[in-house]
Amino acid sequence: MIRAITVIILFVCHTVCGQTQYETGMQKAFGLWGEGKSAEASALFERIAAAEKDNWLPNYYVALVNTTTAFQTKDKEQVNVLLTKAQEAYDKADLISPDNAELLVMQAMIHTAWIAFDPMTNGMKLSPVVKQLYTKAKTLAPENPRVVFCAAEFDMGGAAFFGQDTTPMCAEVERSITLFNNFKAEEAFYPQWGLDRAQATLAKCNSEKK
């Protein structure tokens, strides 16, 4: 997942005109992440966040880097370190930009990573919280493709676990792809990831119909 996310983001970064210190630092951080150096990327995003005190995006990416890494990690102590750092970064970003749908998705992802790591302990406690976060995000930004896709993906996981029909979620995934294709970033380095995952998920939906 991290490779797909960073490919999209790096493409956007290379189209950014001008080389302010902020832009140069962000591009370098994305480059480190794309090379698989997640710890180094996270540290650089943290330094940028410390300098850009009114900008939520560097802390958002600290959270995103550590959360996506946590999804790939089996060691309990390391998962705790990664998700604690992700949560701290999210909290800082949320103070800068409250009621931000992208950040609500980020918080939902952090909780989902905890659920994925230990579903028996965290599933019942955090699943309702995740659903509430996506409900709020949909209210704030109903046409945001990450909101639509990630909410559908989460619901799909629950439906599959309980043996329920995933057709409604698949329809939402398909709708998200249209939204991804029409999405216009609000500013440089704004989140752009998700289309590849949505396409892969829809392909799986279609294969299961056969």
PDB file of C-alpha atoms in Angstrom:
ATOM      1  CA  MET A   1       0.000   0.000   0.000  1.00  0.00           C
ATOM      2  CA  ILE A   2       2.798   2.432   0.860  1.00  0.00           C
ATOM      3  CA  ARG A   3       4.363   2.076  -2.588  1.00  0.00           C
ATOM      4  CA  ALA A   4       1.105   2.867  -4.355  1.00  0.00           C
ATOM      5  CA  ILE A   5       0.436   5.862  -2.116  1.00  0.00           C
ATOM      6  CA  THR A   6       3.888   7.321  -2.571  1.00  0.00           C
ATOM      7  CA  VAL A   7       3.903   6.869  -6.351  1.00  0.00           C
ATOM      8  CA  ILE A   8       0.775   9.014  -6.601  1.00  0.00           C
ATOM      9  CA  ILE A   9       2.053  11.594  -4.161  1.00  0.00           C
ATOM     10  CA  LEU A  10       5.492  11.798  -5.753  1.00  0.00           C
ATOM     11  CA  PHE A  11       3.911  12.422  -9.144  1.00  0.00           C
ATOM     12  CA  VAL A  12       2.026  15.351  -7.687  1.00  0.00           C
ATOM     13  CA  CYS A  13       5.119  16.625  -5.918  1.00  0.00           C
ATOM     14  CA  HIS A  14       7.124  16.713  -9.129  1.00  0.00           C
ATOM     15  CA  THR A  15       4.503  18.936 -10.730  1.00  0.00           C
ATOM     16  CA  VAL A  16       4.753  21.570  -8.024  1.00  0.00           C
ATOM     17  CA  CYS A  17       6.316  24.760  -9.323  1.00  0.00           C
ATOM     18  CA  GLY A  18       8.753  26.751  -7.241  1.00  0.00           C
ATOM     19  CA  GLN A  19      11.134  25.485  -4.634  1.00  0.00           C
ATOM     20  CA  THR A  20      10.443  27.066  -1.271  1.00  0.00           C
ATOM     21  CA  GLN A  21      12.138  25.471   1.718  1.00  0.00           C
ATOM     22  CA  TYR A  22       8.808  23.878   2.627  1.00  0.00           C
ATOM     23  CA  GLU A  23       8.316  22.395  -0.833  1.00  0.00           C
ATOM     24  CA  THR A  24      11.893  21.137  -1.012  1.00  0.00           C
ATOM     25  CA  GLY A  25      11.571  19.503   2.397  1.00  0.00           C
ATOM     26  CA  MET A  26       8.232  17.897   1.582  1.00  0.00           C
ATOM     27  CA  GLN A  27       9.533  16.498  -1.702  1.00  0.00           C
ATOM     28  CA  LYS A  28      12.590  15.083   0.068  1.00  0.00           C
ATOM     29  CA  ALA A  29      10.367  13.456   2.699  1.00  0.00           C
ATOM     30  CA  PHE A  30       8.181  11.868   0.025  1.00  0.00           C
ATOM     31  CA  GLY A  31      11.325  10.678  -1.725  1.00  0.00           C
ATOM     32  CA  LEU A  32      12.548   8.960   1.433  1.00  0.00           C
ATOM     33  CA  TRP A  33       9.150   7.335   1.894  1.00  0.00           C
ATOM     34  CA  GLY A  34       9.126   6.156  -1.699  1.00  0.00           C
ATOM     35  CA  GLU A  35      12.519   4.523  -1.094  1.00  0.00           C
ATOM     36  CA  GLY A  36      11.038   2.588   1.830  1.00  0.00           C
ATOM     37  CA  LYS A  37      12.769   4.737   4.453  1.00  0.00           C
ATOM     38  CA  SER A  38       9.650   5.338   6.489  1.00  0.00           C
ATOM     39  CA  ALA A  39      11.401   6.251   9.755  1.00  0.00           C
ATOM     40  CA  GLU A  40      13.541   8.850   8.000  1.00  0.00           C
ATOM     41  CA  ALA A  41      10.535  10.211   6.122  1.00  0.00           C
ATOM     42  CA  SER A  42       8.518  10.469   9.325  1.00  0.00           C
ATOM     43  CA  ALA A  43      11.348  12.292  11.084  1.00  0.00           C
ATOM     44  CA  LEU A  44      11.654  14.807   8.243  1.00  0.00           C
ATOM     45  CA  PHE A  45       7.894  15.394   8.136  1.00  0.00           C
ATOM     46  CA  GLU A  46       8.093  16.022  11.902  1.00  0.00           C
ATOM     47  CA  ARG A  47      10.822  18.627  11.424  1.00  0.00           C
ATOM     48  CA  ILE A  48       8.782  20.321   8.707  1.00  0.00           C
ATOM     49  CA  ALA A  49       5.722  20.293  10.979  1.00  0.00           C
ATOM     50  CA  ALA A  50       7.726  21.975  13.730  1.00  0.00           C
ATOM     51  CA  ALA A  51       8.618  24.790  11.320  1.00  0.00           C
ATOM     52  CA  GLU A  52       5.184  24.997   9.648  1.00  0.00           C
ATOM     53  CA  LYS A  53       3.125  25.493  12.787  1.00  0.00           C
ATOM     54  CA  ASP A  54      -0.048  26.553  10.951  1.00  0.00           C
ATOM     55  CA  ASN A  55       0.063  23.815   8.317  1.00  0.00           C
ATOM     56  CA  TRP A  56      -1.750  20.532   9.057  1.00  0.00           C
ATOM     57  CA  LEU A  57      -0.253  18.594   6.147  1.00  0.00           C
ATOM     58  CA  PRO A  58       3.204  17.682   7.560  1.00  0.00           C
ATOM     59  CA  ASN A  59       1.652  16.176  10.691  1.00  0.00           C
ATOM     60  CA  TYR A  60      -0.935  14.430   8.522  1.00  0.00           C
ATOM     61  CA  TYR A  61       1.889  12.702   6.678  1.00  0.00           C
ATOM     62  CA  VAL A  62       3.650  11.788   9.923  1.00  0.00           C
ATOM     63  CA  ALA A  63       0.438  10.033  10.874  1.00  0.00           C
ATOM     64  CA  LEU A  64      -0.003   8.442   7.446  1.00  0.00           C
ATOM     65  CA  VAL A  65       3.573   7.142   7.222  1.00  0.00           C
ATOM     66  CA  ASN A  66       3.446   5.563  10.667  1.00  0.00           C
ATOM     67  CA  THR A  67      -0.041   4.122  10.229  1.00  0.00           C
ATOM     68  CA  THR A  68       0.702   2.488   6.871  1.00  0.00           C
ATOM     69  CA  THR A  69       3.903   1.077   8.360  1.00  0.00           C
ATOM     70  CA  ALA A  70       1.948  -0.278  11.322  1.00  0.00           C
ATOM     71  CA  PHE A  71      -0.369  -2.190   8.963  1.00  0.00           C
ATOM     72  CA  GLN A  72       2.722  -4.074   7.748  1.00  0.00           C
ATOM     73  CA  THR A  73       4.173  -4.732  11.206  1.00  0.00           C
ATOM     74  CA  LYS A  74       3.588  -7.801  13.371  1.00  0.00           C
ATOM     75  CA  ASP A  75       5.600  -6.854  16.451  1.00  0.00           C
ATOM     76  CA  LYS A  76       3.302  -5.567  19.207  1.00  0.00           C
ATOM     77  CA  GLU A  77       5.789  -3.121  20.707  1.00  0.00           C
ATOM     78  CA  GLN A  78       6.633  -1.657  17.314  1.00  0.00           C
ATOM     79  CA  VAL A  79       2.964  -1.320  16.385  1.00  0.00           C
ATOM     80  CA  ASN A  80       2.400   0.535  19.643  1.00  0.00           C
ATOM     81  CA  VAL A  81       5.307   2.897  18.914  1.00  0.00           C
ATOM     82  CA  LEU A  82       4.122   3.567  15.358  1.00  0.00           C
ATOM     83  CA  LEU A  83       0.471   4.140  16.198  1.00  0.00           C
ATOM     84  CA  THR A  84       1.292   6.252  19.236  1.00  0.00           C
ATOM     85  CA  LYS A  85       3.393   8.509  17.014  1.00  0.00           C
ATOM     86  CA  ALA A  86       0.617   8.545  14.424  1.00  0.00           C
ATOM     87  CA  GLN A  87      -1.952   9.521  17.047  1.00  0.00           C
ATOM     88  CA  GLU A  88       0.224  12.312  18.426  1.00  0.00           C
ATOM     89  CA  ALA A  89       0.721  13.715  14.930  1.00  0.00           C
ATOM     90  CA  TYR A  90      -2.993  13.457  14.174  1.00  0.00           C
ATOM     91  CA  ASP A  91      -3.833  15.320  17.379  1.00  0.00           C
ATOM     92  CA  LYS A  92      -1.509  18.174  16.391  1.00  0.00           C
ATOM     93  CA  ALA A  93      -2.960  18.346  12.884  1.00  0.00           C
ATOM     94  CA  ASP A  94      -6.503  18.315  14.240  1.00  0.00           C
ATOM     95  CA  LEU A  95      -5.742  21.333  16.426  1.00  0.00           C
ATOM     96  CA  ILE A  96      -4.629  23.216  13.315  1.00  0.00           C
ATOM     97  CA  SER A  97      -7.476  22.069  11.068  1.00  0.00           C
ATOM     98  CA  PRO A  98     -10.508  20.810  13.018  1.00  0.00           C
ATOM     99  CA  ASP A  99     -13.469  19.274  11.191  1.00  0.00           C
ATOM    100  CA  ASN A 100     -11.215  18.240   8.322  1.00  0.00           C
ATOM    101  CA  ALA A 101     -12.568  15.212   6.451  1.00  0.00           C
ATOM    102  CA  GLU A 102      -9.083  14.059   5.418  1.00  0.00           C
ATOM    103  CA  LEU A 103      -8.013  14.049   9.048  1.00  0.00           C
ATOM    104  CA  LEU A 104     -11.125  12.160  10.092  1.00  0.00           C
ATOM    105  CA  VAL A 105     -10.181   9.464   7.573  1.00  0.00           C
ATOM    106  CA  MET A 106      -6.684   9.479   9.071  1.00  0.00           C
ATOM    107  CA  GLN A 107      -8.044   8.966  12.586  1.00  0.00           C
ATOM    108  CA  ALA A 108     -10.268   6.161  11.314  1.00  0.00           C
ATOM    109  CA  MET A 109      -7.214   4.532   9.723  1.00  0.00           C
ATOM    110  CA  ILE A 110      -5.270   4.684  12.991  1.00  0.00           C
ATOM    111  CA  HIS A 111      -8.128   2.949  14.795  1.00  0.00           C
ATOM    112  CA  THR A 112      -8.453   0.437  11.951  1.00  0.00           C
ATOM    113  CA  ALA A 113      -4.769  -0.423  12.268  1.00  0.00           C
ATOM    114  CA  TRP A 114      -5.359  -1.220  15.933  1.00  0.00           C
ATOM    115  CA  ILE A 115      -8.348  -3.364  14.990  1.00  0.00           C
ATOM    116  CA  ALA A 116      -6.368  -5.189  12.304  1.00  0.00           C
ATOM    117  CA  PHE A 117      -3.525  -5.900  14.719  1.00  0.00           C
ATOM    118  CA  ASP A 118      -5.743  -7.281  17.490  1.00  0.00           C
ATOM    119  CA  PRO A 119      -9.367  -7.658  16.356  1.00  0.00           C
ATOM    120  CA  MET A 120     -10.469  -9.617  19.411  1.00  0.00           C
ATOM    121  CA  THR A 121      -9.318  -6.887  21.801  1.00  0.00           C
ATOM    122  CA  ASN A 122      -9.997  -3.779  19.719  1.00  0.00           C
ATOM    123  CA  GLY A 123     -12.775  -4.700  17.292  1.00  0.00           C
ATOM    124  CA  MET A 124     -15.835  -4.189  19.462  1.00  0.00           C
ATOM    125  CA  LYS A 125     -14.356  -1.126  21.154  1.00  0.00           C
ATOM    126  CA  LEU A 126     -13.098   0.767  18.109  1.00  0.00           C
ATOM    127  CA  SER A 127     -15.349  -0.328  15.233  1.00  0.00           C
ATOM    128  CA  PRO A 128     -18.264   1.925  16.323  1.00  0.00           C
ATOM    129  CA  VAL A 129     -15.822   4.829  16.695  1.00  0.00           C
ATOM    130  CA  VAL A 130     -14.522   4.282  13.161  1.00  0.00           C
ATOM    131  CA  LYS A 131     -18.048   4.227  11.760  1.00  0.00           C
ATOM    132  CA  GLN A 132     -18.844   7.484  13.584  1.00  0.00           C
ATOM    133  CA  LEU A 133     -15.736   9.101  12.130  1.00  0.00           C
ATOM    134  CA  TYR A 134     -16.723   8.127   8.596  1.00  0.00           C
ATOM    135  CA  THR A 135     -20.286   9.324   9.165  1.00  0.00           C
ATOM    136  CA  LYS A 136     -18.963  12.727  10.228  1.00  0.00           C
ATOM    137  CA  ALA A 137     -16.495  12.814   7.323  1.00  0.00           C
ATOM    138  CA  LYS A 138     -19.311  12.075   4.861  1.00  0.00           C
ATOM    139  CA  THR A 139     -21.311  14.944   6.323  1.00  0.00           C
ATOM    140  CA  LEU A 140     -18.378  17.319   5.921  1.00  0.00           C
ATOM    141  CA  ALA A 141     -17.181  16.110   2.508  1.00  0.00           C
ATOM    142  CA  PRO A 142     -19.649  13.721   0.839  1.00  0.00           C
ATOM    143  CA  GLU A 143     -17.802  13.878  -2.488  1.00  0.00           C
ATOM    144  CA  ASN A 144     -14.313  13.274  -1.100  1.00  0.00           C
ATOM    145  CA  PRO A 145     -13.096  10.045  -2.739  1.00  0.00           C
ATOM    146  CA  ARG A 146     -11.037   8.871   0.253  1.00  0.00           C
ATOM    147  CA  VAL A 147     -14.008   9.357   2.560  1.00  0.00           C
ATOM    148  CA  VAL A 148     -16.293   7.335   0.299  1.00  0.00           C
ATOM    149  CA  PHE A 149     -13.780   4.593  -0.473  1.00  0.00           C
ATOM    150  CA  CYS A 150     -12.306   4.125   3.004  1.00  0.00           C
ATOM    151  CA  ALA A 151     -15.754   4.012   4.606  1.00  0.00           C
ATOM    152  CA  ALA A 152     -16.853   1.381   2.081  1.00  0.00           C
ATOM    153  CA  GLU A 153     -13.645  -0.599   2.537  1.00  0.00           C
ATOM    154  CA  PHE A 154     -14.096  -0.644   6.315  1.00  0.00           C
ATOM    155  CA  ASP A 155     -17.729  -1.715   6.040  1.00  0.00           C
ATOM    156  CA  MET A 156     -16.722  -4.368   3.527  1.00  0.00           C
ATOM    157  CA  GLY A 157     -14.279  -5.861   5.982  1.00  0.00           C
ATOM    158  CA  GLY A 158     -16.989  -6.105   8.633  1.00  0.00           C
ATOM    159  CA  ALA A 159     -19.506  -7.560   6.188  1.00  0.00           C
ATOM    160  CA  ALA A 160     -17.044 -10.195   5.019  1.00  0.00           C
ATOM    161  CA  PHE A 161     -16.240 -11.135   8.621  1.00  0.00           C
ATOM    162  CA  PHE A 162     -19.915 -11.675   9.426  1.00  0.00           C
ATOM    163  CA  GLY A 163     -20.742 -13.302   6.080  1.00  0.00           C
ATOM    164  CA  GLN A 164     -22.939 -10.416   4.895  1.00  0.00           C
ATOM    165  CA  ASP A 165     -23.566  -9.180   1.359  1.00  0.00           C
ATOM    166  CA  THR A 166     -20.905  -6.701   0.223  1.00  0.00           C
ATOM    167  CA  THR A 167     -22.793  -5.514  -2.883  1.00  0.00           C
ATOM    168  CA  PRO A 168     -23.729  -2.093  -1.417  1.00  0.00           C
ATOM    169  CA  MET A 169     -20.101  -1.474  -0.405  1.00  0.00           C
ATOM    170  CA  CYS A 170     -18.871  -2.482  -3.844  1.00  0.00           C
ATOM    171  CA  ALA A 171     -21.232   0.075  -5.368  1.00  0.00           C
ATOM    172  CA  GLU A 172     -19.720   2.736  -3.108  1.00  0.00           C
ATOM    173  CA  VAL A 173     -16.215   1.668  -4.138  1.00  0.00           C
ATOM    174  CA  GLU A 174     -17.225   2.074  -7.777  1.00  0.00           C
ATOM    175  CA  ARG A 175     -18.652   5.518  -7.010  1.00  0.00           C
ATOM    176  CA  SER A 176     -15.421   6.496  -5.284  1.00  0.00           C
ATOM    177  CA  ILE A 177     -13.450   5.761  -8.454  1.00  0.00           C
ATOM    178  CA  THR A 178     -15.502   8.345 -10.325  1.00  0.00           C
ATOM    179  CA  LEU A 179     -14.848  10.785  -7.493  1.00  0.00           C
ATOM    180  CA  PHE A 180     -11.124  10.037  -7.601  1.00  0.00           C
ATOM    181  CA  ASN A 181     -11.040  10.725 -11.327  1.00  0.00           C
ATOM    182  CA  ASN A 182     -12.751  14.083 -10.820  1.00  0.00           C
ATOM    183  CA  PHE A 183     -10.856  15.083  -7.680  1.00  0.00           C
ATOM    184  CA  LYS A 184      -8.931  18.363  -7.675  1.00  0.00           C
ATOM    185  CA  ALA A 185      -6.354  18.891  -4.936  1.00  0.00           C
ATOM    186  CA  GLU A 186      -6.935  22.002  -2.849  1.00  0.00           C
ATOM    187  CA  GLU A 187      -3.234  22.811  -2.486  1.00  0.00           C
ATOM    188  CA  ALA A 188       0.237  21.398  -3.067  1.00  0.00           C
ATOM    189  CA  PHE A 189       0.862  18.142  -1.221  1.00  0.00           C
ATOM    190  CA  TYR A 190      -2.843  17.707  -0.475  1.00  0.00           C
ATOM    191  CA  PRO A 191      -3.741  13.987  -0.061  1.00  0.00           C
ATOM    192  CA  GLN A 192      -4.197  12.247  -3.390  1.00  0.00           C
ATOM    193  CA  TRP A 193      -3.844   8.568  -2.553  1.00  0.00           C
ATOM    194  CA  GLY A 194      -6.463   5.835  -2.841  1.00  0.00           C
ATOM    195  CA  LEU A 195      -7.409   5.361  -6.494  1.00  0.00           C
ATOM    196  CA  ASP A 196      -5.243   2.269  -6.997  1.00  0.00           C
ATOM    197  CA  ARG A 197      -6.673   0.620  -3.889  1.00  0.00           C
ATOM    198  CA  ALA A 198     -10.218   1.445  -4.968  1.00  0.00           C
ATOM    199  CA  GLN A 199      -9.597  -0.055  -8.413  1.00  0.00           C
ATOM    200  CA  ALA A 200      -8.117  -3.212  -6.904  1.00  0.00           C
ATOM    201  CA  THR A 201     -11.038  -3.515  -4.498  1.00  0.00           C
ATOM    202  CA  LEU A 202     -13.571  -3.085  -7.300  1.00  0.00           C
ATOM    203  CA  ALA A 203     -11.758  -5.736  -9.351  1.00  0.00           C
ATOM    204  CA  LYS A 204     -12.093  -8.102  -6.397  1.00  0.00           C
ATOM    205  CA  CYS A 205     -15.789  -7.233  -6.107  1.00  0.00           C
ATOM    206  CA  ASN A 206     -16.317  -8.032  -9.773  1.00  0.00           C
ATOM    207  CA  SER A 207     -14.376 -11.297  -9.600  1.00  0.00           C
ATOM    208  CA  GLU A 208     -16.485 -12.464  -6.664  1.00  0.00           C
ATOM    209  CA  LYS A 209     -19.672 -11.930  -8.685  1.00  0.00           C
ATOM    210  CA  LYS A 210     -18.591 -14.512 -11.241  1.00  0.00           C
TER     211      LYS A 210
END
